[in-house]
């Protein structure tokens, strides 16, 4: 089947967080991590059939739901998930928060490798814990790499009890290799630090870069994952936690109920099943389109704005652009760009190590992307 990712889908007045909060309909939003493509037609068809049923009561996932998850990860990623190890909830951020609540005592430290997904910070803070940061190293040629000495120094602290891993990494676009993950896991094992891995971007990897589930290397790892990013179904609110330890799983289940995030909606369940049973061809086409968008940005920066650079994109649809040559802060540049009609994210959203960078979401039709790039150029040239 041929999928039309060039179609511009009108999202104004659809209660879209991304589009309807802008001060003007003329502003292009390329910030929050959802895509401007219709989801896979197989998912739409499954949802249409479910809507035609007309009854939307309280929902409990079926065995088919669990089988779809298990079969997908085993066939695509070599990860055999046990049925009893799966907990469901409404999203990966609520999942991460529930895991912290269940396994960390107030005042303990949760370790992250910064810059990193901004909701990690709020999840740690909201559960009465403290942040411990091991900044990543950055180079234009390699992108982000792990500072193992900094990671080990933090992990060795007695009050650090958990590592929140982002695999693949947001906002850096890295797909961690087996060797990198092994070294991270070994450090955590030496110091009794529990690994919790957010793998929501796991399907969005590109040629030459293979996603490795952390749990395939360290089976006691807790994994939070969802098809929401890959299939653009975040609004249907469904995610899973995979936890092999029965006592930890019971504590997490209790935290899910304490946080009142235990009820999922029937359309979310339907979408997950359709995505994992039928969505693979669409996903592969999507990845090719996103990678071409990345190449479009790369060529544009080289030709039009060579003072801005970015490392190779290995995974996600989020580009991390180095703006340090401009001599202004990431917030100042993002504000300036917004005045020119484009909304993107300043790097400091992802921790102080994000200063000097901006994050651009390229999961949109090429026509919108090219207009966004034109507005970036216009803003930069006005400095």
PDB file of C-alpha atoms in Angstrom, residues 200-308:
ATOM      1  CA  UNK A 200       8.654   5.057  23.966  1.00  0.00           C
ATOM      2  CA  UNK A 201      10.682   5.996  20.855  1.00  0.00           C
ATOM      3  CA  UNK A 202      11.908   2.435  20.316  1.00  0.00           C
ATOM      4  CA  UNK A 203      10.281   1.905  16.909  1.00  0.00           C
ATOM      5  CA  UNK A 204      11.637   5.116  15.414  1.00  0.00           C
ATOM      6  CA  UNK A 205      15.169   4.060  14.535  1.00  0.00           C
ATOM      7  CA  UNK A 206      16.923   4.381  11.201  1.00  0.00           C
ATOM      8  CA  UNK A 207      19.183   2.245   9.012  1.00  0.00           C
ATOM      9  CA  UNK A 208      22.341   1.110  10.770  1.00  0.00           C
ATOM     10  CA  UNK A 209      20.956   1.752  14.238  1.00  0.00           C
ATOM     11  CA  UNK A 210      19.155  -1.015  16.073  1.00  0.00           C
ATOM     12  CA  UNK A 211      17.073  -0.549  19.201  1.00  0.00           C
ATOM     13  CA  UNK A 212      18.041  -2.937  21.988  1.00  0.00           C
ATOM     14  CA  UNK A 213      15.527  -3.370  24.811  1.00  0.00           C
ATOM     15  CA  UNK A 214      17.444  -2.839  28.042  1.00  0.00           C
ATOM     16  CA  UNK A 215      15.547  -5.775  29.526  1.00  0.00           C
ATOM     17  CA  UNK A 216      17.170  -8.170  27.051  1.00  0.00           C
ATOM     18  CA  UNK A 217      20.546  -7.327  28.624  1.00  0.00           C
ATOM     19  CA  UNK A 218      19.459  -6.818  32.225  1.00  0.00           C
ATOM     20  CA  UNK A 219      16.269  -8.800  32.874  1.00  0.00           C
ATOM     21  CA  UNK A 220      15.542  -7.056  36.177  1.00  0.00           C
ATOM     22  CA  UNK A 221      15.166  -3.734  34.357  1.00  0.00           C
ATOM     23  CA  UNK A 222      11.708  -2.141  34.432  1.00  0.00           C
ATOM     24  CA  UNK A 223      10.546  -0.920  31.013  1.00  0.00           C
ATOM     25  CA  UNK A 224       7.903   1.690  30.176  1.00  0.00           C
ATOM     26  CA  UNK A 225       6.761   1.626  26.549  1.00  0.00           C
ATOM     27  CA  UNK A 226       3.871   2.453  24.230  1.00  0.00           C
ATOM     28  CA  UNK A 227       3.104   2.532  20.500  1.00  0.00           C
ATOM     29  CA  UNK A 228       1.880   6.101  20.971  1.00  0.00           C
ATOM     30  CA  UNK A 229       4.889   7.894  19.459  1.00  0.00           C
ATOM     31  CA  UNK A 230       5.465   5.505  16.556  1.00  0.00           C
ATOM     32  CA  UNK A 231       1.816   5.404  15.471  1.00  0.00           C
ATOM     33  CA  UNK A 232       0.721   8.921  16.525  1.00  0.00           C
ATOM     34  CA  UNK A 233      -1.931   7.705  18.965  1.00  0.00           C
ATOM     35  CA  UNK A 234      -0.809   9.470  22.160  1.00  0.00           C
ATOM     36  CA  UNK A 235      -4.262  10.959  22.670  1.00  0.00           C
ATOM     37  CA  UNK A 236      -5.751   7.470  22.995  1.00  0.00           C
ATOM     38  CA  UNK A 237      -3.709   7.036  26.181  1.00  0.00           C
ATOM     39  CA  UNK A 238      -2.340   3.571  26.605  1.00  0.00           C
ATOM     40  CA  UNK A 239       1.056   2.348  27.771  1.00  0.00           C
ATOM     41  CA  UNK A 240       2.564  -0.658  29.467  1.00  0.00           C
ATOM     42  CA  UNK A 241       5.060  -1.294  32.225  1.00  0.00           C
ATOM     43  CA  UNK A 242       7.064  -4.511  32.033  1.00  0.00           C
ATOM     44  CA  UNK A 243       8.326  -5.565  35.464  1.00  0.00           C
ATOM     45  CA  UNK A 244       9.636  -9.079  36.067  1.00  0.00           C
ATOM     46  CA  UNK A 245       9.901  -8.916  39.872  1.00  0.00           C
ATOM     47  CA  UNK A 246       6.616  -9.871  41.545  1.00  0.00           C
ATOM     48  CA  UNK A 247       7.084  -7.706  44.646  1.00  0.00           C
ATOM     49  CA  UNK A 248       8.085  -4.658  42.621  1.00  0.00           C
ATOM     50  CA  UNK A 249       5.209  -5.294  40.233  1.00  0.00           C
ATOM     51  CA  UNK A 250       2.719  -5.409  43.091  1.00  0.00           C
ATOM     52  CA  UNK A 251       4.091  -2.138  44.469  1.00  0.00           C
ATOM     53  CA  UNK A 252       3.850  -0.490  41.036  1.00  0.00           C
ATOM     54  CA  UNK A 253       0.313  -1.791  40.587  1.00  0.00           C
ATOM     55  CA  UNK A 254      -0.565  -0.242  43.924  1.00  0.00           C
ATOM     56  CA  UNK A 255       1.003   3.076  42.870  1.00  0.00           C
ATOM     57  CA  UNK A 256      -0.977   3.014  39.616  1.00  0.00           C
ATOM     58  CA  UNK A 257      -4.136   2.724  41.682  1.00  0.00           C
ATOM     59  CA  UNK A 258      -3.040   5.362  44.196  1.00  0.00           C
ATOM     60  CA  UNK A 259      -2.386   7.747  41.291  1.00  0.00           C
ATOM     61  CA  UNK A 260      -5.775   6.723  39.808  1.00  0.00           C
ATOM     62  CA  UNK A 261      -4.307   5.950  36.392  1.00  0.00           C
ATOM     63  CA  UNK A 262      -5.570   2.377  36.242  1.00  0.00           C
ATOM     64  CA  UNK A 263      -8.552   2.838  33.904  1.00  0.00           C
ATOM     65  CA  UNK A 264      -7.817   2.840  30.178  1.00  0.00           C
ATOM     66  CA  UNK A 265     -10.244   3.605  27.381  1.00  0.00           C
ATOM     67  CA  UNK A 266     -11.588   1.112  24.849  1.00  0.00           C
ATOM     68  CA  UNK A 267     -10.316   3.033  21.835  1.00  0.00           C
ATOM     69  CA  UNK A 268      -6.777   2.962  23.204  1.00  0.00           C
ATOM     70  CA  UNK A 269      -6.907  -0.798  23.610  1.00  0.00           C
ATOM     71  CA  UNK A 270      -8.269  -1.183  20.076  1.00  0.00           C
ATOM     72  CA  UNK A 271      -5.530   1.038  18.645  1.00  0.00           C
ATOM     73  CA  UNK A 272      -2.726  -0.836  20.401  1.00  0.00           C
ATOM     74  CA  UNK A 273      -3.951  -4.178  19.053  1.00  0.00           C
ATOM     75  CA  UNK A 274      -4.287  -2.840  15.504  1.00  0.00           C
ATOM     76  CA  UNK A 275      -0.877  -1.145  15.623  1.00  0.00           C
ATOM     77  CA  UNK A 276       0.973  -4.217  16.796  1.00  0.00           C
ATOM     78  CA  UNK A 277      -0.957  -6.680  14.646  1.00  0.00           C
ATOM     79  CA  UNK A 278      -1.181  -4.736  11.373  1.00  0.00           C
ATOM     80  CA  UNK A 279       0.853  -1.525  11.563  1.00  0.00           C
ATOM     81  CA  UNK A 280       4.337  -2.649  10.530  1.00  0.00           C
ATOM     82  CA  UNK A 281       4.147  -1.709   6.796  1.00  0.00           C
ATOM     83  CA  UNK A 282       2.894   1.778   7.604  1.00  0.00           C
ATOM     84  CA  UNK A 283       5.592   2.205  10.242  1.00  0.00           C
ATOM     85  CA  UNK A 284       8.374   1.314   7.823  1.00  0.00           C
ATOM     86  CA  UNK A 285       7.048   3.818   5.263  1.00  0.00           C
ATOM     87  CA  UNK A 286       6.785   6.451   7.980  1.00  0.00           C
ATOM     88  CA  UNK A 287      10.397   5.949   9.026  1.00  0.00           C
ATOM     89  CA  UNK A 288      11.606   6.448   5.461  1.00  0.00           C
ATOM     90  CA  UNK A 289       9.640   9.690   5.189  1.00  0.00           C
ATOM     91  CA  UNK A 290      10.925  11.026   8.520  1.00  0.00           C
ATOM     92  CA  UNK A 291      14.510  10.230   7.594  1.00  0.00           C
ATOM     93  CA  UNK A 292      14.114  12.107   4.318  1.00  0.00           C
ATOM     94  CA  UNK A 293      12.822  15.063   6.363  1.00  0.00           C
ATOM     95  CA  UNK A 294      15.971  14.878   8.472  1.00  0.00           C
ATOM     96  CA  UNK A 295      18.103  14.931   5.316  1.00  0.00           C
ATOM     97  CA  UNK A 296      16.125  17.941   4.079  1.00  0.00           C
ATOM     98  CA  UNK A 297      16.991  19.839   7.268  1.00  0.00           C
ATOM     99  CA  UNK A 298      20.617  18.744   7.072  1.00  0.00           C
ATOM    100  CA  UNK A 299      20.957  20.023   3.498  1.00  0.00           C
ATOM    101  CA  UNK A 300      19.150  23.253   4.344  1.00  0.00           C
ATOM    102  CA  UNK A 301      21.440  24.046   7.277  1.00  0.00           C
ATOM    103  CA  UNK A 302      24.543  23.262   5.229  1.00  0.00           C
ATOM    104  CA  UNK A 303      23.435  25.466   2.348  1.00  0.00           C
ATOM    105  CA  UNK A 304      21.562  28.293   4.090  1.00  0.00           C
ATOM    106  CA  UNK A 305      22.589  28.403   7.765  1.00  0.00           C
ATOM    107  CA  UNK A 306      26.015  26.731   8.062  1.00  0.00           C
ATOM    108  CA  UNK A 307      26.560  28.286  11.490  1.00  0.00           C
ATOM    109  CA  UNK A 308      23.886  25.878  12.808  1.00  0.00           C
TER     110      UNK A 308
END
